[in-house]
PDB file of C-alpha atoms in Angstrom:
ATOM      1  CA  MET A   1     -15.807  -5.629 -21.512  1.00 41.00           C
ATOM      2  CA  THR A   2     -14.743  -2.069 -20.593  1.00 57.00           C
ATOM      3  CA  ALA A   3     -10.999  -1.317 -20.857  1.00 79.00           C
ATOM      4  CA  THR A   4      -9.207  -0.260 -17.709  1.00 91.00           C
ATOM      5  CA  THR A   5      -7.699   3.242 -17.661  1.00 95.00           C
ATOM      6  CA  VAL A   6      -4.755   3.860 -15.392  1.00 96.00           C
ATOM      7  CA  LEU A   7      -4.306   7.438 -14.020  1.00 97.00           C
ATOM      8  CA  THR A   8      -1.707   8.709 -11.634  1.00 97.00           C
ATOM      9  CA  ALA A   9      -2.227  11.744  -9.384  1.00 97.00           C
ATOM     10  CA  ARG A  10      -0.962  13.357  -6.189  1.00 98.00           C
ATOM     11  CA  ALA A  11      -4.422  14.255  -4.861  1.00 98.00           C
ATOM     12  CA  LEU A  12      -7.998  13.356  -5.522  1.00 98.00           C
ATOM     13  CA  LEU A  13     -10.911  15.856  -5.467  1.00 98.00           C
ATOM     14  CA  LEU A  14     -14.402  14.309  -4.915  1.00 98.00           C
ATOM     15  CA  ASP A  15     -17.746  15.759  -5.704  1.00 98.00           C
ATOM     16  CA  MET A  16     -20.527  14.445  -3.384  1.00 98.00           C
ATOM     17  CA  ASP A  17     -23.992  14.245  -4.942  1.00 97.00           C
ATOM     18  CA  GLY A  18     -24.056  11.627  -7.737  1.00 96.00           C
ATOM     19  CA  THR A  19     -20.412  10.752  -7.057  1.00 98.00           C
ATOM     20  CA  LEU A  20     -20.225   9.532  -3.412  1.00 98.00           C
ATOM     21  CA  VAL A  21     -23.904   9.806  -2.499  1.00 98.00           C
ATOM     22  CA  ASN A  22     -27.090   9.100  -4.545  1.00 97.00           C
ATOM     23  CA  SER A  23     -29.361  11.915  -3.485  1.00 96.00           C
ATOM     24  CA  ASP A  24     -31.379  12.076  -6.633  1.00 93.00           C
ATOM     25  CA  ALA A  25     -34.706  11.344  -4.942  1.00 93.00           C
ATOM     26  CA  SER A  26     -34.353  14.193  -2.481  1.00 94.00           C
ATOM     27  CA  VAL A  27     -33.067  16.616  -5.235  1.00 92.00           C
ATOM     28  CA  GLU A  28     -36.017  15.730  -7.458  1.00 94.00           C
ATOM     29  CA  ARG A  29     -38.602  16.311  -4.746  1.00 95.00           C
ATOM     30  CA  VAL A  30     -37.197  19.671  -3.682  1.00 94.00           C
ATOM     31  CA  TRP A  31     -36.610  21.018  -7.116  1.00 95.00           C
ATOM     32  CA  ARG A  32     -39.891  19.851  -8.703  1.00 96.00           C
ATOM     33  CA  ARG A  33     -41.715  21.655  -5.853  1.00 95.00           C
ATOM     34  CA  TRP A  34     -39.672  24.782  -6.671  1.00 96.00           C
ATOM     35  CA  ALA A  35     -40.532  24.330 -10.373  1.00 97.00           C
ATOM     36  CA  ASP A  36     -44.248  24.107  -9.636  1.00 96.00           C
ATOM     37  CA  ARG A  37     -44.071  27.249  -7.443  1.00 95.00           C
ATOM     38  CA  ASN A  38     -42.431  29.170 -10.237  1.00 96.00           C
ATOM     39  CA  GLY A  39     -44.518  27.860 -13.178  1.00 96.00           C
ATOM     40  CA  LEU A  40     -41.660  25.932 -14.778  1.00 97.00           C
ATOM     41  CA  ASP A  41     -41.546  22.484 -16.304  1.00 97.00           C
ATOM     42  CA  GLY A  42     -40.026  19.999 -13.766  1.00 96.00           C
ATOM     43  CA  ASP A  43     -38.204  17.939 -16.424  1.00 96.00           C
ATOM     44  CA  GLU A  44     -36.540  20.986 -17.929  1.00 95.00           C
ATOM     45  CA  VAL A  45     -35.520  22.142 -14.415  1.00 96.00           C
ATOM     46  CA  MET A  46     -33.923  18.805 -13.640  1.00 95.00           C
ATOM     47  CA  LYS A  47     -31.719  19.058 -16.755  1.00 92.00           C
ATOM     48  CA  VAL A  48     -30.093  22.198 -15.271  1.00 93.00           C
ATOM     49  CA  VAL A  49     -29.800  21.739 -11.440  1.00 92.00           C
ATOM     50  CA  HIS A  50     -27.225  18.869 -11.084  1.00 90.00           C
ATOM     51  CA  GLY A  51     -23.759  20.034  -9.959  1.00 87.00           C
ATOM     52  CA  ARG A  52     -24.543  23.700  -9.453  1.00 92.00           C
ATOM     53  CA  GLN A  53     -25.435  25.685  -6.350  1.00 94.00           C
ATOM     54  CA  GLY A  54     -29.156  26.421  -6.220  1.00 94.00           C
ATOM     55  CA  TYR A  55     -28.909  30.171  -6.829  1.00 95.00           C
ATOM     56  CA  ALA A  56     -26.783  29.497  -9.961  1.00 95.00           C
ATOM     57  CA  SER A  57     -29.401  27.102 -11.371  1.00 96.00           C
ATOM     58  CA  MET A  58     -32.139  29.592 -10.611  1.00 97.00           C
ATOM     59  CA  ALA A  59     -30.226  32.380 -12.441  1.00 96.00           C
ATOM     60  CA  LEU A  60     -30.208  30.164 -15.600  1.00 96.00           C
ATOM     61  CA  LEU A  61     -33.837  29.190 -15.248  1.00 97.00           C
ATOM     62  CA  LEU A  62     -35.221  32.587 -14.439  1.00 97.00           C
ATOM     63  CA  PRO A  63     -32.717  35.025 -16.034  1.00 96.00           C
ATOM     64  CA  GLY A  64     -34.827  38.125 -15.291  1.00 93.00           C
ATOM     65  CA  ARG A  65     -35.179  37.519 -11.587  1.00 95.00           C
ATOM     66  CA  PRO A  66     -33.134  39.564  -9.081  1.00 97.00           C
ATOM     67  CA  MET A  67     -30.207  37.585  -7.685  1.00 96.00           C
ATOM     68  CA  GLU A  68     -31.092  38.404  -4.054  1.00 96.00           C
ATOM     69  CA  GLN A  69     -34.376  36.486  -4.592  1.00 96.00           C
ATOM     70  CA  ASN A  70     -32.381  33.519  -5.961  1.00 97.00           C
ATOM     71  CA  HIS A  71     -30.126  33.626  -2.876  1.00 96.00           C
ATOM     72  CA  ALA A  72     -33.207  33.754  -0.526  1.00 96.00           C
ATOM     73  CA  ASP A  73     -34.863  30.839  -2.377  1.00 95.00           C
ATOM     74  CA  ASN A  74     -31.554  28.895  -2.295  1.00 94.00           C
ATOM     75  CA  ALA A  75     -31.332  29.294   1.533  1.00 94.00           C
ATOM     76  CA  ARG A  76     -34.830  27.885   1.965  1.00 94.00           C
ATOM     77  CA  MET A  77     -34.122  25.006  -0.411  1.00 93.00           C
ATOM     78  CA  LEU A  78     -30.950  24.056   1.307  1.00 93.00           C
ATOM     79  CA  ALA A  79     -32.838  23.766   4.568  1.00 94.00           C
ATOM     80  CA  GLU A  80     -35.506  21.620   2.790  1.00 94.00           C
ATOM     81  CA  GLU A  81     -32.796  19.358   1.306  1.00 94.00           C
ATOM     82  CA  THR A  82     -31.010  18.994   4.639  1.00 96.00           C
ATOM     83  CA  ALA A  83     -34.198  17.889   6.280  1.00 96.00           C
ATOM     84  CA  ASP A  84     -35.043  15.480   3.536  1.00 95.00           C
ATOM     85  CA  THR A  85     -32.684  12.573   3.479  1.00 95.00           C
ATOM     86  CA  ASP A  86     -35.205   9.868   2.630  1.00 96.00           C
ATOM     87  CA  GLY A  87     -33.679   7.648  -0.091  1.00 95.00           C
ATOM     88  CA  VAL A  88     -30.207   9.139   0.300  1.00 97.00           C
ATOM     89  CA  VAL A  89     -27.723   6.196  -0.054  1.00 98.00           C
ATOM     90  CA  ALA A  90     -24.064   5.695  -0.828  1.00 98.00           C
ATOM     91  CA  ILE A  91     -23.045   5.197  -4.488  1.00 98.00           C
ATOM     92  CA  PRO A  92     -21.999   1.515  -4.849  1.00 98.00           C
ATOM     93  CA  GLY A  93     -18.381   1.194  -3.872  1.00 98.00           C
ATOM     94  CA  ALA A  94     -18.178   4.558  -2.093  1.00 98.00           C
ATOM     95  CA  PRO A  95     -17.395   3.140   1.435  1.00 98.00           C
ATOM     96  CA  GLU A  96     -14.557   1.023   0.130  1.00 98.00           C
ATOM     97  CA  PHE A  97     -13.305   3.870  -2.153  1.00 98.00           C
ATOM     98  CA  LEU A  98     -13.155   6.282   0.795  1.00 98.00           C
ATOM     99  CA  ALA A  99     -11.512   3.647   3.052  1.00 97.00           C
ATOM    100  CA  ALA A 100      -8.805   3.234   0.388  1.00 97.00           C
ATOM    101  CA  LEU A 101      -8.059   6.941   0.451  1.00 97.00           C
ATOM    102  CA  ARG A 102      -7.223   7.057   4.195  1.00 95.00           C
ATOM    103  CA  GLY A 103      -3.844   8.653   4.583  1.00 94.00           C
ATOM    104  CA  LEU A 104      -3.805   9.794   0.934  1.00 97.00           C
ATOM    105  CA  PRO A 105      -4.397  13.469  -0.099  1.00 98.00           C
ATOM    106  CA  HIS A 106      -7.999  14.032  -1.001  1.00 98.00           C
ATOM    107  CA  ALA A 107     -10.802  16.581  -0.490  1.00 98.00           C
ATOM    108  CA  LEU A 108     -14.498  16.909  -0.818  1.00 98.00           C
ATOM    109  CA  VAL A 109     -15.494  19.672  -3.377  1.00 98.00           C
ATOM    110  CA  THR A 110     -19.263  20.089  -3.272  1.00 97.00           C
ATOM    111  CA  SER A 111     -21.931  22.646  -4.093  1.00 95.00           C
ATOM    112  CA  ALA A 112     -23.691  21.689  -0.909  1.00 96.00           C
ATOM    113  CA  ASP A 113     -23.248  23.759   2.207  1.00 96.00           C
ATOM    114  CA  VAL A 114     -21.722  22.262   5.423  1.00 97.00           C
ATOM    115  CA  ALA A 115     -25.149  21.253   6.932  1.00 97.00           C
ATOM    116  CA  LEU A 116     -26.321  19.613   3.721  1.00 97.00           C
ATOM    117  CA  ALA A 117     -23.013  17.791   3.130  1.00 98.00           C
ATOM    118  CA  THR A 118     -22.982  16.569   6.728  1.00 98.00           C
ATOM    119  CA  ALA A 119     -26.607  15.332   6.504  1.00 98.00           C
ATOM    120  CA  ARG A 120     -26.255  13.548   3.226  1.00 98.00           C
ATOM    121  CA  MET A 121     -22.904  11.877   4.060  1.00 98.00           C
ATOM    122  CA  ALA A 122     -24.286  10.672   7.374  1.00 98.00           C
ATOM    123  CA  ALA A 123     -27.498   9.431   5.817  1.00 98.00           C
ATOM    124  CA  ALA A 124     -25.369   7.421   3.347  1.00 98.00           C
ATOM    125  CA  GLY A 125     -23.135   6.079   6.105  1.00 98.00           C
ATOM    126  CA  LEU A 126     -19.993   7.841   4.791  1.00 98.00           C
ATOM    127  CA  ALA A 127     -17.328   9.731   6.718  1.00 95.00           C
ATOM    128  CA  LEU A 128     -16.567  13.260   5.564  1.00 97.00           C
ATOM    129  CA  PRO A 129     -13.029  13.808   4.292  1.00 97.00           C
ATOM    130  CA  ASP A 130     -10.946  15.945   6.584  1.00 97.00           C
ATOM    131  CA  VAL A 131     -10.530  18.626   3.770  1.00 98.00           C
ATOM    132  CA  ARG A 132     -13.818  20.090   2.572  1.00 98.00           C
ATOM    133  CA  VAL A 133     -14.653  22.801   0.070  1.00 98.00           C
ATOM    134  CA  THR A 134     -18.404  23.586   0.482  1.00 98.00           C
ATOM    135  CA  ALA A 135     -20.700  26.280  -0.759  1.00 96.00           C
ATOM    136  CA  GLU A 136     -19.600  28.596   2.013  1.00 96.00           C
ATOM    137  CA  SER A 137     -15.960  28.306   0.846  1.00 95.00           C
ATOM    138  CA  VAL A 138     -16.409  29.810  -2.532  1.00 97.00           C
ATOM    139  CA  GLY A 139     -17.789  32.943  -4.266  1.00 96.00           C
ATOM    140  CA  ALA A 140     -18.727  31.194  -7.482  1.00 96.00           C
ATOM    141  CA  SER A 141     -20.654  27.958  -8.206  1.00 95.00           C
ATOM    142  CA  LYS A 142     -19.511  25.135 -10.581  1.00 97.00           C
ATOM    143  CA  PRO A 143     -18.898  25.290 -13.517  1.00 96.00           C
ATOM    144  CA  ASP A 144     -16.505  27.900 -12.202  1.00 97.00           C
ATOM    145  CA  PRO A 145     -13.272  26.128 -11.178  1.00 98.00           C
ATOM    146  CA  GLU A 146     -12.864  28.031  -7.851  1.00 98.00           C
ATOM    147  CA  GLY A 147     -13.839  25.105  -5.672  1.00 98.00           C
ATOM    148  CA  PHE A 148     -11.477  22.684  -7.326  1.00 98.00           C
ATOM    149  CA  LEU A 149      -8.677  25.168  -7.253  1.00 98.00           C
ATOM    150  CA  LYS A 150      -9.275  25.782  -3.615  1.00 98.00           C
ATOM    151  CA  GLY A 151      -9.263  22.094  -2.853  1.00 98.00           C
ATOM    152  CA  ALA A 152      -5.936  21.657  -4.671  1.00 98.00           C
ATOM    153  CA  ALA A 153      -4.475  24.631  -2.781  1.00 98.00           C
ATOM    154  CA  GLU A 154      -5.622  23.354   0.581  1.00 98.00           C
ATOM    155  CA  LEU A 155      -4.001  19.976  -0.181  1.00 98.00           C
ATOM    156  CA  GLY A 156      -0.777  21.750  -1.467  1.00 98.00           C
ATOM    157  CA  VAL A 157      -0.921  20.030  -4.818  1.00 98.00           C
ATOM    158  CA  ASP A 158      -0.656  21.528  -8.296  1.00 98.00           C
ATOM    159  CA  PRO A 159      -4.125  21.285 -10.131  1.00 98.00           C
ATOM    160  CA  ALA A 160      -2.461  19.401 -12.980  1.00 98.00           C
ATOM    161  CA  ASP A 161      -1.565  16.680 -10.532  1.00 98.00           C
ATOM    162  CA  CYS A 162      -5.089  16.262  -9.296  1.00 98.00           C
ATOM    163  CA  VAL A 163      -7.788  13.900 -10.582  1.00 98.00           C
ATOM    164  CA  ALA A 164     -11.456  14.966  -9.919  1.00 98.00           C
ATOM    165  CA  PHE A 165     -14.344  12.640  -9.546  1.00 98.00           C
ATOM    166  CA  GLU A 166     -17.624  14.065 -10.874  1.00 98.00           C
ATOM    167  CA  ASP A 167     -21.049  13.114 -12.238  1.00 97.00           C
ATOM    168  CA  SER A 168     -22.421  16.293 -13.688  1.00 95.00           C
ATOM    169  CA  GLY A 169     -21.741  18.527 -16.731  1.00 95.00           C
ATOM    170  CA  ALA A 170     -21.198  21.590 -14.515  1.00 95.00           C
ATOM    171  CA  GLY A 171     -18.833  19.654 -12.267  1.00 97.00           C
ATOM    172  CA  ILE A 172     -16.772  18.196 -15.154  1.00 98.00           C
ATOM    173  CA  ALA A 173     -16.564  21.653 -16.750  1.00 97.00           C
ATOM    174  CA  ALA A 174     -15.335  23.112 -13.453  1.00 98.00           C
ATOM    175  CA  ALA A 175     -12.620  20.427 -13.022  1.00 98.00           C
ATOM    176  CA  ARG A 176     -11.471  20.859 -16.587  1.00 98.00           C
ATOM    177  CA  ALA A 177     -11.304  24.571 -16.196  1.00 98.00           C
ATOM    178  CA  ALA A 178      -9.104  23.998 -13.132  1.00 98.00           C
ATOM    179  CA  GLY A 179      -6.738  21.975 -15.317  1.00 98.00           C
ATOM    180  CA  MET A 180      -7.574  18.580 -13.849  1.00 98.00           C
ATOM    181  CA  ARG A 181      -8.308  15.251 -15.350  1.00 98.00           C
ATOM    182  CA  VAL A 182     -11.715  13.860 -14.576  1.00 98.00           C
ATOM    183  CA  VAL A 183     -13.232  10.476 -13.768  1.00 98.00           C
ATOM    184  CA  GLY A 184     -16.889  10.510 -14.580  1.00 98.00           C
ATOM    185  CA  ILE A 185     -19.305   8.535 -12.349  1.00 98.00           C
ATOM    186  CA  GLY A 186     -22.646   7.424 -13.706  1.00 96.00           C
ATOM    187  CA  PRO A 187     -24.744   8.102 -16.786  1.00 94.00           C
ATOM    188  CA  ARG A 188     -24.842  11.916 -16.561  1.00 93.00           C
ATOM    189  CA  ALA A 189     -21.078  12.116 -16.761  1.00 96.00           C
ATOM    190  CA  GLY A 190     -21.031  10.194 -20.014  1.00 94.00           C
ATOM    191  CA  PHE A 191     -22.455  13.108 -21.968  1.00 94.00           C
ATOM    192  CA  HIS A 192     -19.434  15.324 -21.054  1.00 96.00           C
ATOM    193  CA  ALA A 193     -16.314  13.387 -22.181  1.00 94.00           C
ATOM    194  CA  PRO A 194     -14.536  12.676 -18.918  1.00 97.00           C
ATOM    195  CA  ASP A 195     -11.026  11.116 -19.171  1.00 96.00           C
ATOM    196  CA  ALA A 196     -12.501   7.888 -17.832  1.00 97.00           C
ATOM    197  CA  LEU A 197     -16.086   6.803 -17.171  1.00 97.00           C
ATOM    198  CA  VAL A 198     -17.458   4.162 -14.802  1.00 97.00           C
ATOM    199  CA  PRO A 199     -21.028   3.372 -13.613  1.00 97.00           C
ATOM    200  CA  ASP A 200     -20.026   3.620  -9.946  1.00 98.00           C
ATOM    201  CA  LEU A 201     -17.148   3.445  -7.552  1.00 98.00           C
ATOM    202  CA  THR A 202     -16.932  -0.418  -7.510  1.00 98.00           C
ATOM    203  CA  ARG A 203     -14.989   0.003 -10.848  1.00 97.00           C
ATOM    204  CA  VAL A 204     -12.226   2.164  -9.274  1.00 98.00           C
ATOM    205  CA  ARG A 205      -9.152   0.725  -7.530  1.00 97.00           C
ATOM    206  CA  VAL A 206      -6.778   2.934  -5.558  1.00 98.00           C
ATOM    207  CA  ALA A 207      -3.139   2.177  -4.845  1.00 96.00           C
ATOM    208  CA  ALA A 208      -0.502   4.184  -3.188  1.00 93.00           C
ATOM    209  CA  GLY A 209       2.620   4.395  -5.284  1.00 85.00           C
ATOM    210  CA  ALA A 210       6.153   5.636  -4.747  1.00 78.00           C
ATOM    211  CA  ASP A 211       6.877   9.188  -3.677  1.00 86.00           C
ATOM    212  CA  GLY A 212       3.274   9.976  -2.706  1.00 88.00           C
ATOM    213  CA  GLU A 213       1.882   9.095  -6.087  1.00 95.00           C
ATOM    214  CA  ILE A 214      -1.738   7.730  -6.205  1.00 97.00           C
ATOM    215  CA  ARG A 215      -2.373   5.120  -8.846  1.00 96.00           C
ATOM    216  CA  LEU A 216      -6.056   4.745 -10.055  1.00 97.00           C
ATOM    217  CA  HIS A 217      -7.232   1.717 -12.039  1.00 97.00           C
ATOM    218  CA  VAL A 218     -10.601   2.797 -13.484  1.00 97.00           C
ATOM    219  CA  GLY A 219     -12.887   0.440 -15.481  1.00 94.00           C
TER     220      GLY A 219
END
């Protein structure tokens, strides 16, 4: 029996892929094709790509390649991913979790661009949060904390008073660098020591407390 962790916050910052939406099938298809085109091992590529913007993953995988080529490839792959929503579904508990956040400060902080975020959330039957930090909003990809810091700023909440929900090592590192506590979702998160870890969002309960406080029961 997993113990329940109780966290309090004034805002929640939510990753999308692997956290709200299971898009692994689409990600695998697109990135394995890219790996084949570039003579790389698909399994090794998949160890790197989760949580980062595509150009940042490419820079790690092909360190000698010009960054403008990475950005051009990234644009093509975003279009491929946006068109490929086969198998994209909500993470268990995500609809109820988002419903519980109505009226509470929260934001989406994703490495996807607007088109991809819109397509994947729609395919999963989930409503986009009103506040969104997407690839277009930042100059640096996770694990840089810029996206999480922007999300906190847009909500008017100190980063230390935020809890981030993440599934990837890059995302957890970004949230930690922003000074936030982290709830890890799914098996990838378990390798990166989040403050609390659950298999999916069915194990998270949200309650509005006094003075705008959000109380999370995780586990």
